[in-house]
Amino acid sequence: MNFIKPNARVCIIKAVLKSYLLLIMLSALHSAKAQTPARDTSRFLHIIKPYILPCSSMFVSGLLDGTIETINYHYYNGFKLVFPKANDQFWNPAVSWTNKYKDHNAALGPKFPGSTTAFVFTTDAYHALRTARNFIDFGTITYYINRSCNQTRKPPFRKYLLDALIIAASHALGFTAAYSVIFR
């Protein structure tokens, strides 16, 4: 059952995004040298700085993941309520899967070379969003591994566990923002 009207959803979306932006801005203000003593600033910046890029990218990955799940399982009662003019031929997975075939008929074969494999992300929203999410995830993992390899001291295992939990929480926050706030 849908209790939130589409206009209220837009307000909620804006509130979530403004809160996230406010959090980033507050952390930047808190780290400014004119605002706090140098030792406090350097400690705070030292703690928060390594998480800014991976957490932001995983938040976006979560938003994409939530959108993917919404178009798959709540297209008409979720996605279409927020984006009523969205092109069903591209966004609705029940219809858009045929975009990769000639004349939308699987029996006629692929629309162009790679339309069912390497370039499937160009045919519909589901595959485009999954490809974007995968690139973001792989980029975040690569960044994190590179950063870890460049450390002079090897941190204890609990540090890696804490990092994984923080980054996973960012993804979950993005997913929840899309799946339970934006499209509900």
Coordinates of C-alpha atoms in Angstrom, one line a residue:
M1 CA 0.0 0.0 0.0
N2 CA 1.3 3.4 -0.9
F3 CA 0.9 6.0 1.9
I4 CA 3.1 8.8 0.6
K5 CA 1.9 11.0 -2.3
P6 CA 4.3 11.6 -5.2
N7 CA 4.7 15.3 -4.3
A8 CA 5.6 14.3 -0.7
R9 CA 8.2 11.8 -2.1
V10 CA 9.9 14.6 -4.0
C11 CA 10.1 16.6 -0.7
I12 CA 11.5 13.5 1.1
I13 CA 14.1 13.0 -1.7
K14 CA 15.2 16.6 -1.4
A15 CA 15.4 16.3 2.4
V16 CA 17.5 13.1 2.2
L17 CA 19.8 14.6 -0.3
K18 CA 20.0 17.9 1.6
S19 CA 20.8 16.0 4.8
Y20 CA 23.6 14.1 3.0
L21 CA 25.0 17.3 1.6
L22 CA 24.7 19.0 5.0
L23 CA 26.7 16.2 6.6
I24 CA 29.5 16.6 4.0
M25 CA 29.5 20.4 4.4
L26 CA 29.5 20.1 8.2
S27 CA 32.5 17.7 8.1
A28 CA 34.3 20.2 5.8
L29 CA 33.5 23.1 8.1
H30 CA 34.6 21.1 11.1
S31 CA 37.9 20.4 9.5
A32 CA 38.6 24.1 8.6
K33 CA 41.6 25.5 10.5
A34 CA 39.9 28.7 11.4
Q35 CA 37.1 26.8 13.1
T36 CA 39.0 24.5 15.4
P37 CA 42.4 24.1 16.9
A38 CA 45.0 22.6 14.6
R39 CA 45.4 19.3 16.5
D40 CA 41.6 18.7 16.5
T41 CA 41.4 19.5 12.8
S42 CA 44.2 17.2 11.8
R43 CA 42.7 14.4 13.9
F44 CA 39.2 14.8 12.6
L45 CA 40.5 15.2 9.0
H46 CA 42.7 12.2 9.5
I47 CA 39.8 10.1 10.6
I48 CA 37.2 11.2 8.0
K49 CA 39.2 11.9 4.9
P50 CA 39.9 8.3 3.9
Y51 CA 36.1 7.6 3.9
I52 CA 34.8 10.5 1.8
L53 CA 35.4 9.1 -1.7
P54 CA 34.6 5.4 -1.0
C55 CA 31.5 6.2 1.1
S56 CA 30.2 8.7 -1.4
S57 CA 30.7 6.4 -4.3
M58 CA 29.1 3.5 -2.4
F59 CA 26.1 5.7 -1.5
V60 CA 25.6 6.4 -5.3
S61 CA 26.0 2.6 -5.9
G62 CA 23.3 2.0 -3.3
L63 CA 21.0 4.6 -5.0
L64 CA 21.5 2.7 -8.3
D65 CA 20.9 -0.6 -6.7
G66 CA 17.7 0.6 -5.1
T67 CA 16.5 2.0 -8.5
I68 CA 17.3 -1.3 -10.1
E69 CA 15.2 -3.2 -7.6
T70 CA 12.4 -0.7 -7.9
I71 CA 12.1 -0.9 -11.7
N72 CA 12.2 -4.7 -11.4
Y73 CA 9.7 -5.2 -8.6
H74 CA 7.7 -2.0 -8.2
Y75 CA 7.7 -0.4 -11.6
Y76 CA 4.1 0.8 -11.7
N77 CA 3.6 1.4 -8.0
G78 CA 7.0 2.9 -7.3
F79 CA 9.1 4.1 -10.2
K80 CA 6.3 5.2 -12.5
L81 CA 4.7 7.3 -9.7
V82 CA 7.8 9.3 -9.3
F83 CA 8.6 9.4 -13.1
P84 CA 5.2 9.2 -14.8
K85 CA 6.6 10.3 -18.2
A86 CA 9.4 7.8 -18.2
N87 CA 9.7 5.9 -21.5
D88 CA 8.4 2.3 -20.8
Q89 CA 10.3 0.9 -23.8
F90 CA 13.6 1.8 -22.0
W91 CA 12.7 1.7 -18.3
N92 CA 10.2 -1.1 -17.9
P93 CA 12.0 -4.4 -17.7
A94 CA 8.9 -6.3 -18.7
V95 CA 9.1 -4.5 -22.1
S96 CA 12.7 -3.3 -22.4
W97 CA 14.4 -6.7 -22.6
T98 CA 13.2 -6.9 -26.2
N99 CA 15.3 -3.7 -27.1
K100 CA 18.4 -5.8 -27.8
Y101 CA 16.7 -7.8 -30.6
K102 CA 15.8 -6.8 -34.2
D103 CA 12.3 -5.5 -34.3
H104 CA 12.0 -6.4 -30.6
N105 CA 11.8 -10.1 -31.6
A106 CA 14.3 -12.5 -30.0
A107 CA 13.8 -15.0 -32.9
L108 CA 15.3 -12.4 -35.3
G109 CA 18.6 -12.2 -33.4
P110 CA 20.5 -9.4 -31.9
K111 CA 19.7 -5.8 -33.0
F112 CA 23.5 -5.1 -33.5
P113 CA 26.7 -7.0 -32.7
G114 CA 27.1 -7.2 -29.0
S115 CA 23.6 -6.0 -28.2
T116 CA 23.0 -9.2 -26.1
T117 CA 26.5 -9.3 -24.6
A118 CA 29.2 -6.6 -24.4
F119 CA 26.9 -3.6 -25.3
V120 CA 23.7 -4.8 -23.6
F121 CA 24.0 -1.7 -21.3
T122 CA 23.0 0.5 -24.2
T123 CA 19.6 -1.3 -24.7
D124 CA 17.7 -0.7 -21.5
A125 CA 17.7 1.0 -18.1
Y126 CA 18.2 -2.2 -16.1
H127 CA 21.4 -3.1 -17.8
A128 CA 22.6 0.6 -17.9
L129 CA 22.1 1.0 -14.2
R130 CA 23.7 -2.4 -13.4
T131 CA 26.7 -1.5 -15.5
A132 CA 27.1 1.9 -13.8
R133 CA 26.7 0.3 -10.4
N134 CA 29.3 -2.3 -11.2
F135 CA 31.8 0.3 -12.5
I136 CA 31.3 2.3 -9.3
D137 CA 31.8 -0.8 -7.1
F138 CA 34.9 -1.9 -9.0
G139 CA 36.3 1.6 -8.9
T140 CA 35.7 1.8 -5.1
I141 CA 37.3 -1.5 -4.5
T142 CA 40.3 -0.6 -6.6
Y143 CA 40.7 2.7 -4.9
Y144 CA 40.5 1.1 -1.4
I145 CA 43.0 -1.7 -2.3
N146 CA 45.4 0.9 -3.8
R147 CA 45.1 3.0 -0.7
S148 CA 45.7 0.0 1.6
C149 CA 48.7 -1.1 -0.4
N150 CA 50.3 2.4 -0.1
Q151 CA 50.2 2.4 3.7
T152 CA 53.6 2.1 5.3
R153 CA 52.2 0.2 8.3
K154 CA 49.8 -2.7 8.0
P155 CA 46.7 -1.8 10.0
P156 CA 45.1 -4.5 12.3
F157 CA 42.4 -6.7 10.8
R158 CA 39.7 -4.9 12.9
K159 CA 40.5 -1.7 10.9
Y160 CA 39.7 -3.5 7.7
L161 CA 36.5 -4.8 9.3
L162 CA 35.5 -1.3 10.4
D163 CA 36.2 0.1 7.0
A164 CA 34.0 -2.6 5.4
L165 CA 31.2 -1.9 7.8
I166 CA 31.3 1.9 7.2
I167 CA 31.4 1.5 3.4
A168 CA 28.7 -1.1 3.5
A169 CA 26.5 1.2 5.6
S170 CA 27.0 3.9 3.0
H171 CA 25.7 1.5 0.3
A172 CA 22.8 0.5 2.5
L173 CA 21.9 4.1 3.2
G174 CA 21.9 4.8 -0.6
F175 CA 19.8 1.7 -1.3
T176 CA 17.3 2.7 1.5
A177 CA 17.1 6.3 0.2
A178 CA 16.2 5.0 -3.3
Y179 CA 14.1 1.9 -2.5
S180 CA 12.2 3.0 0.7
V181 CA 12.2 6.8 0.4
I182 CA 12.4 8.0 -3.2
F183 CA 10.2 5.3 -4.8
R184 CA 7.8 4.6 -1.9

